[in-house]
Amino acid sequence: MRQFNSKKISELQNNPSRIRNICIVAHVDHGKTTLADSLVASNGIISQKLVGKLRYMDSRKDEQERGITMKSSSISLSHTYNNEEFLVNLIDSPGHVDFSSEVSTAVRLCDGAIVVVDVVEGVCAQTKVVLKQVWLEHIQPVLVLNKIDRLVIEMKMQPLDAYIRMVQLLEQVNAQVAELFTIDVMSKKEKNTDSSSGLDEADDSNIYFTPEQGNVVFASAADGWGFSLQDFARMFSSKLGLREEELQRSLWGDYYFNTKTKAVTAGAQEKAKKPLFVQVVLENLWSVYDSVVIRKDKLMTEKIVQNLQLQINPRDLKHSDPKVQIHAILNKWLPLSDTVLRMVCEKLPCPSQMSEARAEKLMSSLSKPFELLPEATQQLKTAFVACSPSDDAPTIAFVSKMMVVDRHCLPKNKVRMLSSEDIALRRQQVREKLAQFTLKREQGDNVVVQEQQVKSGDVYEDGPIFLAFARVFSGTLKRGQELYVLGPKYDPGDIKNNSIEPNVTLKDLKAGQHVTRAKMGDLYVLMGRELECLESVPAGNVVGIGGLEEHILKSGTLSSSLACPSFTEFSQMVMPIVRVAVEPARPCEMPELIKGLKLLNQADPCVQVVLQESGEHVLVTAGEVHLQRCLQDLEECYAKIQINASQPIVPFRETIMAPLEPISTDNAGRVQIETPGKRLSMRLRAVSLPEEITNVLEKNVDVIKTMLQSQCPGHLEPTEEIKTSQKISLQWQSKVFKLHHQLNHAFGVNGWGDNAADRILSFGPRRCGPNVLLNYTPLTLPSPWNKNPTHAVFERTTLECLNSIINGFQLATLAGPICEEPLHGVAFIIEDIAIAVDQLAPLSHGEDGDNNNSGQHQQQCRSFSGQIMSAVKDGCRRSFTNQPQRLMAAMYNCSIQVSGEVVGKIYAILSRRHGKILEGDLEEGSASFSIAAVLPVVESFDLANEIRKQTSGLASHQLTFSHWEIIDIDPFWVPTTEEELELYGDKGDSINRAHVYMNSVRRRKGLAVSEKVVEFAEKQRTLSRKV
């Protein structure tokens, strides 16, 4: 193994122009880790023979067993290009959809990405996701078309067919890039009032993958070879009598070589000629594979080695396994690591070439765009772009995640080989002690041999510690340096230097505080499975930082200046939806479980730990594989106790069907509610919201949240932030106006009348959900759009009663009547309201008088507020039950790649699990089918094992959360009419799926379940006596 040279690493780290921070992203099993092994082997860290077998970047035991990457890990490599040495910080990221959050943490720290695509499977679901993540982070991608050997060996394709397949695949990848580019341009056009900005004026010349530009590599990571057009242009330019640049431009495309004119001519397809790429590149590769792997011709193999002038180990050349031979030959002829690292150094930017768009993206958020940040904060953009390591530059670093490392892996706890100087020094010490021992013994003194005592510092606790996985964006990070730790909600305009206490940790922060001061611990350069200590890390480098576990929960920003904003949050591609309740097998070990859950919450960027009102500790994970890993880590690493986990808890939603007209003369579905004493009476009804309106509300959750944070309900005056910042007010006016316009349009299209959005009093649940409370009374009441209408004057009592009504609405939408799950797509319409203002005093202020009377009056007011909330909640539930009730199930998008002979078995599996097939087509250029389906999340557990058993491993699937879908069965349905009794029988033998789901949720929550122990007792049931 290569020895670590800290002096060499430090020299490379001090030159940002020779640093490349890159990550490898792809769909699962497309060859990311095998490619990473090839790059690691180029530095002598592992042997070339172990590439693809060792999986060096997968350090976890379960990663090796499953054969998939579950966490992003980093390693620093060196590469010489044009006689200059470069430092490549490589991050290998997972491809499984359950671990998309790990990809987000990786791309945030990088300037470029290597996108790997399997040429046989093509563009899969996760390929689209990682391309979107790379695009949103404004980093430069390059493409590796991997597993070309499968086209030869498995698919038995001819060179021309393989070329057509690669052309189609490249078009598919570029189509995804074009879609992202179009969405980005159109979103900017909506923000810009200039009508001239659009797709015609946007520059898209450098965003696509084209082999002529050198940003595409054709490879087989398993066989260790890869090439770009530049490699074959250099090899064949002299043979064809062409300039290297000319041949490189014409190697890819509709060109062929005219043997008569000795020139490259366009129109190969029209003249039925083989393209130049097939003539020069693929036919040569196919002949090597045909001789070595297919026909196993030893004489031809030796001739190929001689003609290519390759120096190959005779032992490898005579090996009985043709895969070893082809790897030895092609790895020498077309080394994959050299090709990929050369492309990285040429095409991907260095840290000092960060674009201004990316710097603004990192510094700004949805609530505060870059233009609205304080002036001192905007000036820091120059520090981001410059990436200066000087002491004068502010020190800024971003921690993307907290990673767990075993204590014995730390450099200070490792047993190191002694050098010759250390051995000589120890030998001298032993001789001196022996001489003293001999002298005392000759003098007759009693010699007592003392046992060597172990120093307290030499003993360390067994178990994991946390390191911050970070990148330095400006300045130089030094060991022992004190920096501010900025939380995700930190606002640079809301804090002063003197308001930060020096010894405060994360758990000591009060509400509204998001800053602590921390002393940097040990700094480490990440070397895959190894760590090496550093004293300082300049800007542009990836680093591991110790001593921050008490200051950062999941991610955070380190800065020497409080003017620095907190970095924008990650773009989450997967929503955690699978839940389990956990408890210790021994109740006395509950403290260990709580401690383990805190450590797991800190170590995993996607997991959520929730303490429910019932006292249950619930884990919220992204999927089944993620759940299994979290439970295993909790038992073996963090809590180290035996844990009992419940069956997966899948969320549902409750809704109603058959929407009625918002305004009608009949009394169907209306509910009259009154408080005790009839001081407040109200008539309301529940109506189903159209799907278009629900979609608008779900897409604009962030806008609604920020709108309600800036102006809290019940306040007649805007907050100080709105007063002091006219820019922010104008910015949010445009966003709120856009949302208001979309809602009005959706209401109008669905027949709710004009300006129905103005009648909205609140959104729910949690004041930002897909349910609304509408005011159809003659009274004009404050709404989220206009808290203080100029033409209306409100009594304080009326406003406070309205707050209580809204709180009751929030409680009703948070837990519905079917099984206390949140409501979805329901509108509660207030048609009439009467408040006896004369009988009420303000609910929060007593009359002038003695203190006793004032206290009694305040107690009565609080009681009346609770009465309103309780009455509104019950009224909403009653109006909900007056309509046809339905459950909504969470749905997965299921993308399946399957061989043609087992397609029918896949259809049968999906049918048994109540899935719906959306499409299933044969992929062009392959014998596999691509099936797209939707599947209920509650039916998705153990799907992987069933598919593996039924198809003998010939199918692979990917699940991503899609939407909520109504289960079109009444959960309370029983056969009542003559037709139903004739069809189903009086017992209702058919299974009501919605009823089963409802009962399972109610049973879990401890609610009443209408089930009978013995439902049909026609037959006598006796216990059989065993003889």
Coordinates of N, CA and C in Angstrom, one line a residue, residues 893-1019:
N893 N -43.8 5.2 -6.9 CA -43.5 5.0 -8.3 C -42.5 3.8 -8.4
C894 N -42.9 2.7 -9.1 CA -42.1 1.5 -9.1 C -41.5 1.4 -10.5
S895 N -40.2 1.4 -10.6 CA -39.5 1.3 -11.9 C -38.8 -0.1 -11.9
I896 N -39.1 -0.9 -12.8 CA -38.6 -2.3 -12.8 C -37.9 -2.6 -14.2
Q897 N -36.7 -3.1 -14.1 CA -36.0 -3.6 -15.2 C -36.0 -5.2 -15.1
V898 N -36.6 -5.8 -16.2 CA -36.8 -7.3 -16.1 C -36.6 -7.9 -17.4
S899 N -36.1 -9.1 -17.4 CA -35.9 -9.9 -18.6 C -37.2 -10.3 -19.2
G900 N -37.3 -10.6 -20.5 CA -38.5 -10.8 -21.1 C -39.2 -12.1 -20.7
E901 N -38.5 -13.1 -20.3 CA -39.1 -14.4 -19.9 C -39.8 -14.4 -18.6
V902 N -39.6 -13.4 -17.8 CA -40.3 -13.3 -16.5 C -41.2 -12.1 -16.3
V903 N -41.6 -11.5 -17.4 CA -42.4 -10.3 -17.3 C -43.8 -10.6 -16.7
G904 N -44.3 -11.8 -17.1 CA -45.6 -12.2 -16.5 C -45.6 -12.3 -15.0
K905 N -44.5 -12.8 -14.5 CA -44.4 -13.0 -13.0 C -44.4 -11.6 -12.3
I906 N -43.8 -10.7 -12.9 CA -43.8 -9.3 -12.4 C -45.2 -8.7 -12.3
Y907 N -45.9 -8.9 -13.4 CA -47.3 -8.4 -13.5 C -48.1 -9.1 -12.4
A908 N -47.9 -10.4 -12.2 CA -48.7 -11.1 -11.2 C -48.4 -10.6 -9.7
I909 N -47.1 -10.3 -9.5 CA -46.7 -9.7 -8.2 C -47.3 -8.4 -7.9
L910 N -47.3 -7.5 -8.9 CA -47.9 -6.2 -8.8 C -49.4 -6.3 -8.6
S911 N -50.0 -7.2 -9.3 CA -51.5 -7.4 -9.2 C -51.9 -7.8 -7.8
R912 N -51.1 -8.8 -7.2 CA -51.4 -9.2 -5.9 C -51.3 -8.1 -4.8
R913 N -50.4 -7.2 -5.1 CA -50.1 -6.1 -4.2 C -50.9 -4.8 -4.5
H914 N -51.9 -5.0 -5.3 CA -52.8 -3.9 -5.7 C -52.1 -2.7 -6.4
G915 N -51.1 -3.1 -7.2 CA -50.4 -2.1 -8.0 C -51.1 -1.9 -9.4
K916 N -50.7 -0.8 -10.0 CA -51.2 -0.5 -11.3 C -50.1 -0.3 -12.3
I917 N -50.2 -1.0 -13.4 CA -49.2 -0.9 -14.5 C -49.5 0.3 -15.3
L918 N -48.5 1.2 -15.4 CA -48.6 2.4 -16.2 C -48.1 2.2 -17.6
E919 N -47.0 1.5 -17.8 CA -46.4 1.2 -19.1 C -45.4 0.1 -18.9
G920 N -45.2 -0.6 -20.0 CA -44.2 -1.7 -20.0 C -43.8 -1.9 -21.5
D921 N -42.6 -1.5 -21.8 CA -42.1 -1.5 -23.2 C -40.7 -2.2 -23.2
L922 N -40.4 -2.8 -24.3 CA -39.1 -3.4 -24.6 C -38.1 -2.3 -24.9
E923 N -37.0 -2.3 -24.1 CA -36.0 -1.3 -24.4 C -35.3 -1.5 -25.7
E924 N -35.1 -0.4 -26.4 CA -34.4 -0.5 -27.7 C -33.0 -1.0 -27.5
G925 N -32.6 -2.0 -28.3 CA -31.2 -2.5 -28.3 C -30.9 -3.4 -27.1
S926 N -32.0 -3.9 -26.4 CA -31.7 -4.9 -25.4 C -32.9 -5.9 -25.3
A927 N -32.7 -6.9 -24.5 CA -33.8 -7.9 -24.4 C -34.6 -7.8 -23.1
S928 N -34.4 -6.7 -22.4 CA -35.1 -6.5 -21.2 C -36.3 -5.5 -21.3
F929 N -37.2 -5.6 -20.4 CA -38.4 -4.7 -20.4 C -38.2 -3.7 -19.3
S930 N -38.8 -2.5 -19.6 CA -38.8 -1.5 -18.6 C -40.3 -1.3 -18.2
I931 N -40.6 -1.5 -17.0 CA -42.0 -1.5 -16.5 C -42.1 -0.3 -15.5
A932 N -43.1 0.5 -15.7 CA -43.4 1.6 -14.8 C -44.8 1.3 -14.2
A933 N -44.9 1.4 -12.9 CA -46.1 1.1 -12.2 C -46.2 2.0 -10.9
V934 N -47.4 2.0 -10.3 CA -47.6 2.6 -9.0 C -48.0 1.6 -8.0
L935 N -47.5 1.6 -6.8 CA -47.7 0.6 -5.8 C -48.0 1.3 -4.5
P936 N -49.0 0.8 -3.7 CA -49.2 1.4 -2.4 C -48.0 1.1 -1.5
V937 N -47.6 2.1 -0.7 CA -46.5 1.9 0.2 C -46.7 0.8 1.2
V938 N -48.0 0.7 1.6 CA -48.3 -0.3 2.7 C -48.2 -1.7 2.1
E939 N -48.2 -1.9 0.8 CA -48.1 -3.2 0.2 C -46.7 -3.5 -0.4
S940 N -45.7 -2.6 -0.1 CA -44.4 -2.7 -0.7 C -43.4 -3.4 0.1
F941 N -43.7 -3.8 1.3 CA -42.7 -4.4 2.2 C -42.5 -5.8 1.8
D942 N -41.2 -6.2 1.8 CA -40.7 -7.5 1.4 C -40.9 -7.7 -0.1
L943 N -41.1 -6.6 -0.8 CA -41.2 -6.8 -2.3 C -40.0 -7.3 -2.9
A944 N -38.8 -6.8 -2.4 CA -37.5 -7.2 -3.1 C -37.3 -8.7 -3.0
N945 N -37.6 -9.3 -1.8 CA -37.5 -10.8 -1.7 C -38.4 -11.5 -2.6
E946 N -39.6 -11.1 -2.7 CA -40.6 -11.8 -3.5 C -40.2 -11.7 -5.0
I947 N -39.7 -10.5 -5.4 CA -39.3 -10.4 -6.8 C -38.1 -11.3 -7.1
R948 N -37.2 -11.3 -6.1 CA -36.0 -12.1 -6.3 C -36.3 -13.6 -6.4
K949 N -37.3 -14.1 -5.6 CA -37.6 -15.5 -5.6 C -38.4 -15.8 -6.8
Q950 N -39.4 -15.0 -7.2 CA -40.2 -15.3 -8.4 C -39.5 -15.2 -9.7
T951 N -38.5 -14.3 -9.8 CA -37.8 -14.1 -11.1 C -36.4 -14.7 -11.1
S952 N -36.0 -15.3 -10.0 CA -34.6 -15.9 -9.9 C -33.5 -14.8 -10.2
G953 N -33.8 -13.6 -9.7 CA -32.8 -12.6 -9.8 C -32.7 -11.9 -11.1
L954 N -33.7 -12.1 -12.0 CA -33.7 -11.5 -13.3 C -34.4 -10.2 -13.4
A955 N -34.8 -9.6 -12.2 CA -35.4 -8.3 -12.2 C -34.9 -7.4 -11.1
S956 N -34.8 -6.2 -11.3 CA -34.4 -5.2 -10.3 C -35.4 -4.1 -10.3
H957 N -35.7 -3.5 -9.1 CA -36.7 -2.5 -9.0 C -36.2 -1.3 -8.2
Q958 N -36.9 -0.2 -8.4 CA -36.6 1.0 -7.7 C -37.9 1.7 -7.3
L959 N -38.0 2.1 -6.0 CA -39.2 2.7 -5.5 C -38.9 4.1 -5.0
T960 N -39.8 5.0 -5.5 CA -39.7 6.4 -5.1 C -41.1 6.9 -4.8
F961 N -41.2 7.7 -3.8 CA -42.6 8.2 -3.4 C -43.1 9.1 -4.5
S962 N -44.4 8.9 -4.8 CA -45.0 9.6 -6.0 C -46.1 10.5 -5.5
H963 N -47.2 10.0 -4.9 CA -48.3 10.9 -4.6 C -49.3 10.1 -3.6
W964 N -50.3 10.8 -3.3 CA -51.4 10.2 -2.5 C -52.6 9.9 -3.4
E965 N -53.1 8.7 -3.2 CA -54.2 8.2 -4.1 C -55.4 7.7 -3.3
I966 N -56.6 8.0 -3.7 CA -57.8 7.7 -3.0 C -58.0 6.2 -3.2
I967 N -58.3 5.5 -2.1 CA -58.7 4.1 -2.2 C -60.3 4.1 -2.4
D968 N -60.7 3.7 -3.5 CA -62.1 4.0 -3.9 C -63.0 2.9 -3.3
I969 N -62.9 2.7 -2.0 CA -63.8 1.8 -1.3 C -64.2 2.5 0.0
D970 N -65.4 2.5 0.3 CA -65.9 3.1 1.6 C -65.4 2.2 2.7
P971 N -64.6 2.7 3.7 CA -64.1 1.8 4.7 C -65.2 1.3 5.6
F972 N -66.4 1.9 5.6 CA -67.5 1.4 6.5 C -68.5 0.6 5.7
W973 N -68.2 0.2 4.4 CA -69.2 -0.4 3.6 C -69.6 -1.8 4.1
V974 N -70.9 -2.1 4.1 CA -71.4 -3.4 4.3 C -72.5 -3.6 3.3
P975 N -72.8 -4.8 2.8 CA -73.9 -5.0 1.9 C -75.2 -4.8 2.5
T976 N -76.0 -4.0 1.9 CA -77.4 -3.6 2.4 C -78.5 -3.8 1.4
T977 N -78.3 -3.4 0.2 CA -79.3 -3.5 -0.9 C -79.5 -5.0 -1.3
E978 N -80.5 -5.3 -2.0 CA -80.8 -6.6 -2.5 C -79.7 -7.1 -3.5
E979 N -79.3 -6.1 -4.4 CA -78.3 -6.5 -5.3 C -77.0 -6.8 -4.7
E980 N -76.6 -6.0 -3.7 CA -75.3 -6.2 -2.9 C -75.4 -7.5 -2.1
L981 N -76.6 -7.8 -1.5 CA -76.7 -9.1 -0.8 C -76.6 -10.3 -1.7
E982 N -77.2 -10.1 -2.9 CA -77.2 -11.2 -3.8 C -75.8 -11.4 -4.4
L983 N -75.0 -10.3 -4.5 CA -73.7 -10.4 -5.1 C -72.7 -10.9 -4.1
Y984 N -72.7 -10.3 -2.9 CA -71.7 -10.5 -1.9 C -72.1 -11.4 -0.8
G985 N -73.4 -11.6 -0.6 CA -73.9 -12.4 0.5 C -74.1 -11.5 1.8
D986 N -74.9 -12.0 2.7 CA -75.1 -11.2 3.9 C -73.9 -11.1 4.8
K987 N -72.9 -12.0 4.5 CA -71.7 -11.9 5.4 C -70.6 -11.0 4.8
G988 N -70.8 -10.5 3.6 CA -69.8 -9.6 2.9 C -68.4 -10.3 2.9
D989 N -68.4 -11.5 2.2 CA -67.2 -12.3 2.2 C -66.0 -11.6 1.6
S990 N -66.2 -10.7 0.6 CA -65.1 -10.1 0.0 C -64.4 -9.1 0.9
I991 N -63.1 -9.1 0.8 CA -62.3 -8.3 1.7 C -62.4 -6.8 1.4
N992 N -62.7 -6.0 2.3 CA -62.7 -4.5 2.2 C -61.3 -4.0 2.5
R993 N -60.5 -3.7 1.5 CA -59.2 -3.3 1.7 C -59.1 -2.0 2.6
A994 N -59.9 -1.1 2.3 CA -59.9 0.2 3.1 C -60.2 -0.1 4.6
H995 N -61.2 -1.0 4.8 CA -61.6 -1.4 6.2 C -60.4 -2.1 6.9
V996 N -59.7 -2.9 6.2 CA -58.5 -3.6 6.8 C -57.4 -2.5 7.2
Y997 N -57.2 -1.6 6.3 CA -56.2 -0.5 6.6 C -56.6 0.3 7.8
M998 N -57.9 0.7 7.8 CA -58.5 1.5 8.9 C -58.3 0.8 10.2
N999 N -58.7 -0.5 10.3 CA -58.6 -1.2 11.5 C -57.2 -1.4 12.0
S1000 N -56.3 -1.6 11.1 CA -54.9 -1.7 11.5 C -54.3 -0.4 12.1
V1001 N -54.7 0.7 11.6 CA -54.3 2.0 12.1 C -55.0 2.3 13.5
R1002 N -56.3 2.0 13.5 CA -57.0 2.3 14.8 C -56.5 1.3 15.9
R1003 N -56.2 0.1 15.6 CA -55.7 -0.8 16.6 C -54.3 -0.4 17.1
R1004 N -53.5 0.1 16.2 CA -52.1 0.6 16.6 C -52.2 1.8 17.5
K1005 N -53.2 2.7 17.2 CA -53.4 3.9 18.0 C -54.2 3.7 19.3
G1006 N -54.7 2.5 19.5 CA -55.5 2.2 20.7 C -56.9 2.7 20.6
L1007 N -57.4 2.9 19.4 CA -58.8 3.3 19.2 C -59.7 2.1 19.1
A1008 N -61.0 2.4 19.2 CA -62.0 1.3 19.2 C -62.0 0.7 17.8
V1009 N -62.1 -0.6 17.8 CA -62.2 -1.4 16.5 C -63.4 -2.3 16.6
S1010 N -64.3 -2.1 15.5 CA -65.5 -2.9 15.5 C -65.3 -4.3 14.9
E1011 N -64.7 -5.1 15.7 CA -64.4 -6.5 15.3 C -65.0 -7.5 16.3
K1012 N -65.5 -8.6 15.8 CA -66.1 -9.6 16.7 C -65.1 -10.8 16.8
V1013 N -65.1 -11.4 18.0 CA -64.2 -12.5 18.2 C -64.7 -13.7 17.4
V1014 N -66.0 -14.0 17.5 CA -66.6 -15.0 16.6 C -67.7 -14.3 15.8
E1015 N -67.5 -14.2 14.6 CA -68.5 -13.4 13.8 C -69.6 -14.3 13.2
F1016 N -69.2 -15.4 12.7 CA -70.2 -16.3 12.1 C -70.1 -17.7 12.8
A1017 N -71.0 -18.0 13.7 CA -70.9 -19.2 14.5 C -71.9 -20.3 14.1
E1018 N -72.1 -20.5 12.8 CA -73.1 -21.5 12.4 C -72.6 -22.9 12.7
K1019 N -71.3 -23.1 12.5 CA -70.8 -24.4 12.8 C -70.2 -24.6 14.2

